[in-house]
PDB file of C-alpha atoms in Angstrom:
ATOM      1  CA  THR A   1     -12.831  14.210   8.859  1.00  0.00           C
ATOM      2  CA  VAL A   2     -13.775  12.952   5.401  1.00  0.00           C
ATOM      3  CA  LEU A   3     -11.325  14.792   3.170  1.00  0.00           C
ATOM      4  CA  ILE A   4      -8.165  13.919   5.079  1.00  0.00           C
ATOM      5  CA  PRO A   5      -8.677  10.114   5.031  1.00  0.00           C
ATOM      6  CA  VAL A   6      -9.480  10.268   1.304  1.00  0.00           C
ATOM      7  CA  LEU A   7      -6.307  12.233   0.583  1.00  0.00           C
ATOM      8  CA  VAL A   8      -4.225   9.973   2.822  1.00  0.00           C
ATOM      9  CA  PHE A   9      -5.524   6.668   1.432  1.00  0.00           C
ATOM     10  CA  LEU A  10      -5.515   7.515  -2.277  1.00  0.00           C
ATOM     11  CA  PRO A  11      -1.706   7.023  -2.546  1.00  0.00           C
ATOM     12  CA  VAL A  12      -2.096   3.677  -0.742  1.00  0.00           C
ATOM     13  CA  PHE A  13      -4.332   2.287  -3.483  1.00  0.00           C
ATOM     14  CA  ILE A  14      -2.230   3.776  -6.268  1.00  0.00           C
ATOM     15  CA  SER A  15       0.942   2.164  -4.866  1.00  0.00           C
ATOM     16  CA  GLY A  16      -0.659  -1.276  -4.807  1.00  0.00           C
ATOM     17  CA  SER A  17      -1.892  -0.846  -8.350  1.00  0.00           C
ATOM     18  CA  LEU A  18       1.611   0.180  -9.451  1.00  0.00           C
ATOM     19  CA  VAL A  19       3.063  -3.018  -8.016  1.00  0.00           C
ATOM     20  CA  VAL A  20       0.462  -5.231  -9.687  1.00  0.00           C
ATOM     21  CA  ASP A  21       1.101  -3.491 -13.013  1.00  0.00           C
ATOM     22  CA  SER A  22       4.858  -3.519 -12.634  1.00  0.00           C
ATOM     23  CA  ILE A  23       5.145  -7.229 -11.909  1.00  0.00           C
ATOM     24  CA  THR A  24       2.506  -8.412 -14.375  1.00  0.00           C
ATOM     25  CA  GLU A  25       3.852  -6.173 -17.149  1.00  0.00           C
ATOM     26  CA  GLU A  26       7.320  -7.663 -16.670  1.00  0.00           C
ATOM     27  CA  LEU A  27       5.768 -11.116 -16.993  1.00  0.00           C
ATOM     28  CA  ASP A  28       3.585 -10.182 -20.005  1.00  0.00           C
ATOM     29  CA  GLU A  29       6.444  -8.556 -21.900  1.00  0.00           C
ATOM     30  CA  GLY A  30       8.924 -11.291 -21.016  1.00  0.00           C
ATOM     31  CA  THR A  31      11.355  -8.820 -19.452  1.00  0.00           C
ATOM     32  CA  PHE A  32      11.135 -10.548 -16.087  1.00  0.00           C
ATOM     33  CA  GLU A  33      13.387 -13.279 -17.465  1.00  0.00           C
ATOM     34  CA  LEU A  34      16.024 -10.624 -18.204  1.00  0.00           C
ATOM     35  CA  LEU A  35      15.819  -9.420 -14.612  1.00  0.00           C
ATOM     36  CA  ARG A  36      16.410 -12.969 -13.376  1.00  0.00           C
ATOM     37  CA  VAL A  37      19.787 -12.993 -15.130  1.00  0.00           C
ATOM     38  CA  ALA A  38      21.001 -10.110 -12.958  1.00  0.00           C
ATOM     39  CA  PRO A  39      22.953 -10.982  -9.802  1.00  0.00           C
ATOM     40  CA  VAL A  40      19.919 -10.464  -7.566  1.00  0.00           C
ATOM     41  CA  THR A  41      17.376 -12.843  -6.124  1.00  0.00           C
ATOM     42  CA  LEU A  42      13.713 -12.956  -7.042  1.00  0.00           C
ATOM     43  CA  GLY A  43      12.893 -11.582  -3.599  1.00  0.00           C
ATOM     44  CA  GLU A  44      15.215  -8.626  -4.159  1.00  0.00           C
ATOM     45  CA  ILE A  45      13.552  -7.833  -7.491  1.00  0.00           C
ATOM     46  CA  VAL A  46      10.121  -7.835  -5.843  1.00  0.00           C
ATOM     47  CA  ASP A  47      11.507  -5.854  -2.891  1.00  0.00           C
ATOM     48  CA  GLY A  48      12.816  -3.180  -5.250  1.00  0.00           C
ATOM     49  CA  LYS A  49       9.430  -2.786  -6.890  1.00  0.00           C
ATOM     50  CA  ALA A  50       7.622  -2.838  -3.535  1.00  0.00           C
ATOM     51  CA  ILE A  51       9.968  -0.432  -1.766  1.00  0.00           C
ATOM     52  CA  ALA A  52       9.652   2.089  -4.587  1.00  0.00           C
ATOM     53  CA  ALA A  53       5.853   1.887  -4.406  1.00  0.00           C
ATOM     54  CA  VAL A  54       5.779   2.144  -0.609  1.00  0.00           C
ATOM     55  CA  ALA A  55       8.309   4.995  -0.517  1.00  0.00           C
ATOM     56  CA  ILE A  56       6.332   7.355  -2.757  1.00  0.00           C
ATOM     57  CA  ALA A  57       3.045   7.089  -0.844  1.00  0.00           C
ATOM     58  CA  PRO A  58       4.026   8.963   2.360  1.00  0.00           C
ATOM     59  CA  GLY A  59       5.536  11.732   0.246  1.00  0.00           C
ATOM     60  CA  GLN A  60       2.298  12.128  -1.680  1.00  0.00           C
ATOM     61  CA  ALA A  61       0.237  12.157   1.508  1.00  0.00           C
ATOM     62  CA  LEU A  62       2.596  14.632   3.154  1.00  0.00           C
ATOM     63  CA  VAL A  63       2.212  17.022   0.232  1.00  0.00           C
ATOM     64  CA  TRP A  64      -1.594  16.804   0.536  1.00  0.00           C
ATOM     65  CA  LEU A  65      -1.439  17.462   4.275  1.00  0.00           C
ATOM     66  CA  LEU A  66       0.962  20.383   3.829  1.00  0.00           C
ATOM     67  CA  LEU A  67      -1.340  21.878   1.200  1.00  0.00           C
ATOM     68  CA  LEU A  68      -4.246  21.608   3.641  1.00  0.00           C
ATOM     69  CA  GLU A  69      -2.162  23.371   6.308  1.00  0.00           C
ATOM     70  CA  TYR A  70      -1.155  26.048   3.806  1.00  0.00           C
ATOM     71  CA  ASN A  71      -4.825  26.640   2.969  1.00  0.00           C
ATOM     72  CA  GLY A  72      -5.781  27.048   6.620  1.00  0.00           C
ATOM     73  CA  THR A  73      -6.943  23.546   7.547  1.00  0.00           C
ATOM     74  CA  PRO A  74      -4.855  22.428  10.522  1.00  0.00           C
ATOM     75  CA  VAL A  75      -3.873  18.764  10.671  1.00  0.00           C
ATOM     76  CA  ALA A  76      -2.613  17.292  13.944  1.00  0.00           C
ATOM     77  CA  ASN A  77      -0.422  14.210  14.411  1.00  0.00           C
ATOM     78  CA  VAL A  78       0.987  14.256  10.871  1.00  0.00           C
ATOM     79  CA  ALA A  79       3.837  11.861  11.736  1.00  0.00           C
ATOM     80  CA  THR A  80       1.459   9.283  13.224  1.00  0.00           C
ATOM     81  CA  ILE A  81      -0.921   9.618  10.269  1.00  0.00           C
ATOM     82  CA  LEU A  82       2.000   9.023   7.901  1.00  0.00           C
ATOM     83  CA  LEU A  83       3.117   6.005   9.951  1.00  0.00           C
ATOM     84  CA  LEU A  84      -0.363   4.483   9.718  1.00  0.00           C
ATOM     85  CA  MET A  85      -0.670   5.162   5.996  1.00  0.00           C
ATOM     86  CA  THR A  86       2.808   3.754   5.355  1.00  0.00           C
ATOM     87  CA  ALA A  87       1.818   0.597   7.219  1.00  0.00           C
ATOM     88  CA  LEU A  88      -1.365   0.363   5.153  1.00  0.00           C
ATOM     89  CA  THR A  89       0.629   0.984   1.975  1.00  0.00           C
ATOM     90  CA  THR A  90       3.012  -1.825   2.916  1.00  0.00           C
ATOM     91  CA  LEU A  91       0.058  -4.119   3.599  1.00  0.00           C
ATOM     92  CA  VAL A  92      -1.641  -3.265   0.294  1.00  0.00           C
ATOM     93  CA  VAL A  93       1.617  -3.531  -1.679  1.00  0.00           C
ATOM     94  CA  GLY A  94       2.233  -6.947  -0.111  1.00  0.00           C
ATOM     95  CA  VAL A  95      -1.240  -8.071  -1.154  1.00  0.00           C
ATOM     96  CA  ALA A  96      -0.630  -6.657  -4.638  1.00  0.00           C
ATOM     97  CA  ALA A  97       2.680  -8.493  -5.017  1.00  0.00           C
ATOM     98  CA  GLY A  98       1.085 -11.724  -3.856  1.00  0.00           C
ATOM     99  CA  ILE A  99      -1.777 -11.343  -6.314  1.00  0.00           C
ATOM    100  CA  ALA A 100       0.637 -10.599  -9.166  1.00  0.00           C
ATOM    101  CA  ALA A 101       2.626 -13.715  -8.261  1.00  0.00           C
ATOM    102  CA  LEU A 102      -0.475 -15.903  -8.179  1.00  0.00           C
ATOM    103  CA  SER A 103      -2.176 -14.373 -11.211  1.00  0.00           C
ATOM    104  CA  PRO A 104       0.401 -13.111 -13.704  1.00  0.00           C
ATOM    105  CA  ASP A 105      -2.290 -12.087 -16.234  1.00  0.00           C
ATOM    106  CA  ARG A 106      -2.441  -8.300 -16.006  1.00  0.00           C
ATOM    107  CA  ARG A 107      -6.209  -7.838 -16.316  1.00  0.00           C
ATOM    108  CA  ALA A 108      -7.023 -10.658 -13.931  1.00  0.00           C
ATOM    109  CA  ALA A 109      -4.447  -9.426 -11.420  1.00  0.00           C
ATOM    110  CA  GLN A 110      -5.802  -5.855 -11.502  1.00  0.00           C
ATOM    111  CA  PHE A 111      -9.350  -7.162 -11.072  1.00  0.00           C
ATOM    112  CA  LEU A 112      -8.329  -9.387  -8.143  1.00  0.00           C
ATOM    113  CA  TYR A 113      -6.349  -6.526  -6.615  1.00  0.00           C
ATOM    114  CA  SER A 114      -9.356  -4.198  -6.864  1.00  0.00           C
ATOM    115  CA  ILE A 115     -11.636  -6.752  -5.234  1.00  0.00           C
ATOM    116  CA  ALA A 116      -9.089  -7.517  -2.495  1.00  0.00           C
ATOM    117  CA  VAL A 117      -8.614  -3.839  -1.669  1.00  0.00           C
ATOM    118  CA  LEU A 118     -12.365  -3.224  -1.606  1.00  0.00           C
ATOM    119  CA  VAL A 119     -12.875  -6.167   0.737  1.00  0.00           C
ATOM    120  CA  LEU A 120      -9.915  -5.291   2.984  1.00  0.00           C
ATOM    121  CA  PHE A 121     -10.625  -1.576   3.142  1.00  0.00           C
ATOM    122  CA  GLY A 122     -14.378  -2.042   3.350  1.00  0.00           C
ATOM    123  CA  GLY A 123     -13.988  -4.545   6.171  1.00  0.00           C
ATOM    124  CA  ALA A 124     -11.524  -2.328   8.020  1.00  0.00           C
ATOM    125  CA  THR A 125     -13.748   0.718   7.580  1.00  0.00           C
ATOM    126  CA  ALA A 126     -16.742  -1.145   8.986  1.00  0.00           C
ATOM    127  CA  MET A 127     -14.855  -1.617  12.255  1.00  0.00           C
ATOM    128  CA  ALA A 128     -15.301   1.155  14.811  1.00  0.00           C
ATOM    129  CA  GLY A 129     -11.534   1.555  15.218  1.00  0.00           C
ATOM    130  CA  GLY A 130     -10.640   1.158  11.555  1.00  0.00           C
ATOM    131  CA  PRO A 131      -7.964   3.107   9.717  1.00  0.00           C
ATOM    132  CA  THR A 132     -10.340   5.748   8.344  1.00  0.00           C
ATOM    133  CA  ASN A 133     -11.599   6.543  11.814  1.00  0.00           C
ATOM    134  CA  ALA A 134      -8.043   6.493  13.170  1.00  0.00           C
ATOM    135  CA  VAL A 135      -6.784   8.982  10.573  1.00  0.00           C
ATOM    136  CA  ALA A 136      -9.754  11.284  11.150  1.00  0.00           C
ATOM    137  CA  ARG A 137      -9.289  11.194  14.924  1.00  0.00           C
ATOM    138  CA  LEU A 138      -5.553  11.729  14.649  1.00  0.00           C
ATOM    139  CA  ALA A 139      -6.031  14.660  12.255  1.00  0.00           C
ATOM    140  CA  ILE A 140      -8.368  16.512  14.622  1.00  0.00           C
ATOM    141  CA  ASP A 141      -6.229  15.629  17.658  1.00  0.00           C
ATOM    142  CA  SER A 142      -8.869  13.494  19.370  1.00  0.00           C
ATOM    143  CA  ALA A 143      -6.958  10.213  19.390  1.00  0.00           C
ATOM    144  CA  ASP A 144      -7.474   7.905  22.339  1.00  0.00           C
ATOM    145  CA  PRO A 145      -5.479   4.825  23.376  1.00  0.00           C
ATOM    146  CA  ALA A 146      -7.559   2.673  21.007  1.00  0.00           C
ATOM    147  CA  THR A 147      -6.578   4.918  18.087  1.00  0.00           C
ATOM    148  CA  ASN A 148      -2.906   4.540  18.946  1.00  0.00           C
ATOM    149  CA  ALA A 149      -3.396   0.792  19.331  1.00  0.00           C
ATOM    150  CA  THR A 150      -4.898   0.744  15.821  1.00  0.00           C
ATOM    151  CA  VAL A 151      -1.699   2.273  14.465  1.00  0.00           C
ATOM    152  CA  VAL A 152       0.434  -0.332  16.252  1.00  0.00           C
ATOM    153  CA  VAL A 153      -1.790  -3.198  15.055  1.00  0.00           C
ATOM    154  CA  TYR A 154      -1.600  -2.068  11.421  1.00  0.00           C
ATOM    155  CA  VAL A 155       2.181  -1.677  11.607  1.00  0.00           C
ATOM    156  CA  GLY A 156       2.395  -5.273  12.872  1.00  0.00           C
ATOM    157  CA  LEU A 157      -0.061  -6.573  10.272  1.00  0.00           C
ATOM    158  CA  ALA A 158       1.814  -4.818   7.484  1.00  0.00           C
ATOM    159  CA  ALA A 159       5.159  -6.268   8.530  1.00  0.00           C
ATOM    160  CA  ALA A 160       3.749  -9.786   8.897  1.00  0.00           C
ATOM    161  CA  ALA A 161       1.831  -9.644   5.612  1.00  0.00           C
ATOM    162  CA  TYR A 162       4.737  -8.308   3.578  1.00  0.00           C
ATOM    163  CA  LEU A 163       7.237 -10.766   5.055  1.00  0.00           C
ATOM    164  CA  GLY A 164       4.787 -13.613   4.429  1.00  0.00           C
ATOM    165  CA  VAL A 165       4.250 -12.625   0.808  1.00  0.00           C
ATOM    166  CA  ARG A 166       7.979 -12.155   0.278  1.00  0.00           C
ATOM    167  CA  GLN A 167       8.673 -15.598   1.703  1.00  0.00           C
ATOM    168  CA  PHE A 168       5.982 -17.097  -0.520  1.00  0.00           C
ATOM    169  CA  ILE A 169       7.399 -15.446  -3.634  1.00  0.00           C
ATOM    170  CA  ALA A 170      10.973 -16.427  -2.765  1.00  0.00           C
ATOM    171  CA  ALA A 171       9.922 -20.037  -2.139  1.00  0.00           C
ATOM    172  CA  ASN A 172       7.517 -20.472  -5.071  1.00  0.00           C
ATOM    173  CA  GLY A 173       8.780 -17.991  -7.625  1.00  0.00           C
ATOM    174  CA  ILE A 174       6.759 -16.114 -10.177  1.00  0.00           C
ATOM    175  CA  ASP A 175       5.736 -17.940 -13.301  1.00  0.00           C
ATOM    176  CA  GLY A 176       5.507 -16.022 -16.537  1.00  0.00           C
TER     177      GLY A 176
END
């Protein structure tokens, strides 16, 4: 119940960090201006970076879970665990993109991202029905209706947060 949440959430944090680095590096190096010349919108550029970061996380988590199964540690509800972690990845990547847009300095953005993730994850973990508890309960097949509700809530939060950040970036742009 400890190992599985750690393995599932590690790709979440890495994906957010990738987005912060990707956007701020483009701004630091001045290559973001070259991307703006392409026939795509600012929102589409950010979407491309975000989708790539979100897409790799479930694959990483799935490999970890398959390795656990291969080594004799059964994991139940893999699809639901991956849905929850993908929602959390989307939420964290949205936060990361928003931070990179507000603070284009790479070091400051990484620091703010780290603090934001610690606060968000720490706050969510402190709740009885938080994501860590939900993943652990799903993995050992002891999920109750509240656990399933947690998954639904995080999917909704992720969608709302990412759409909000995308709208903000599209409306306000990213300054280099």
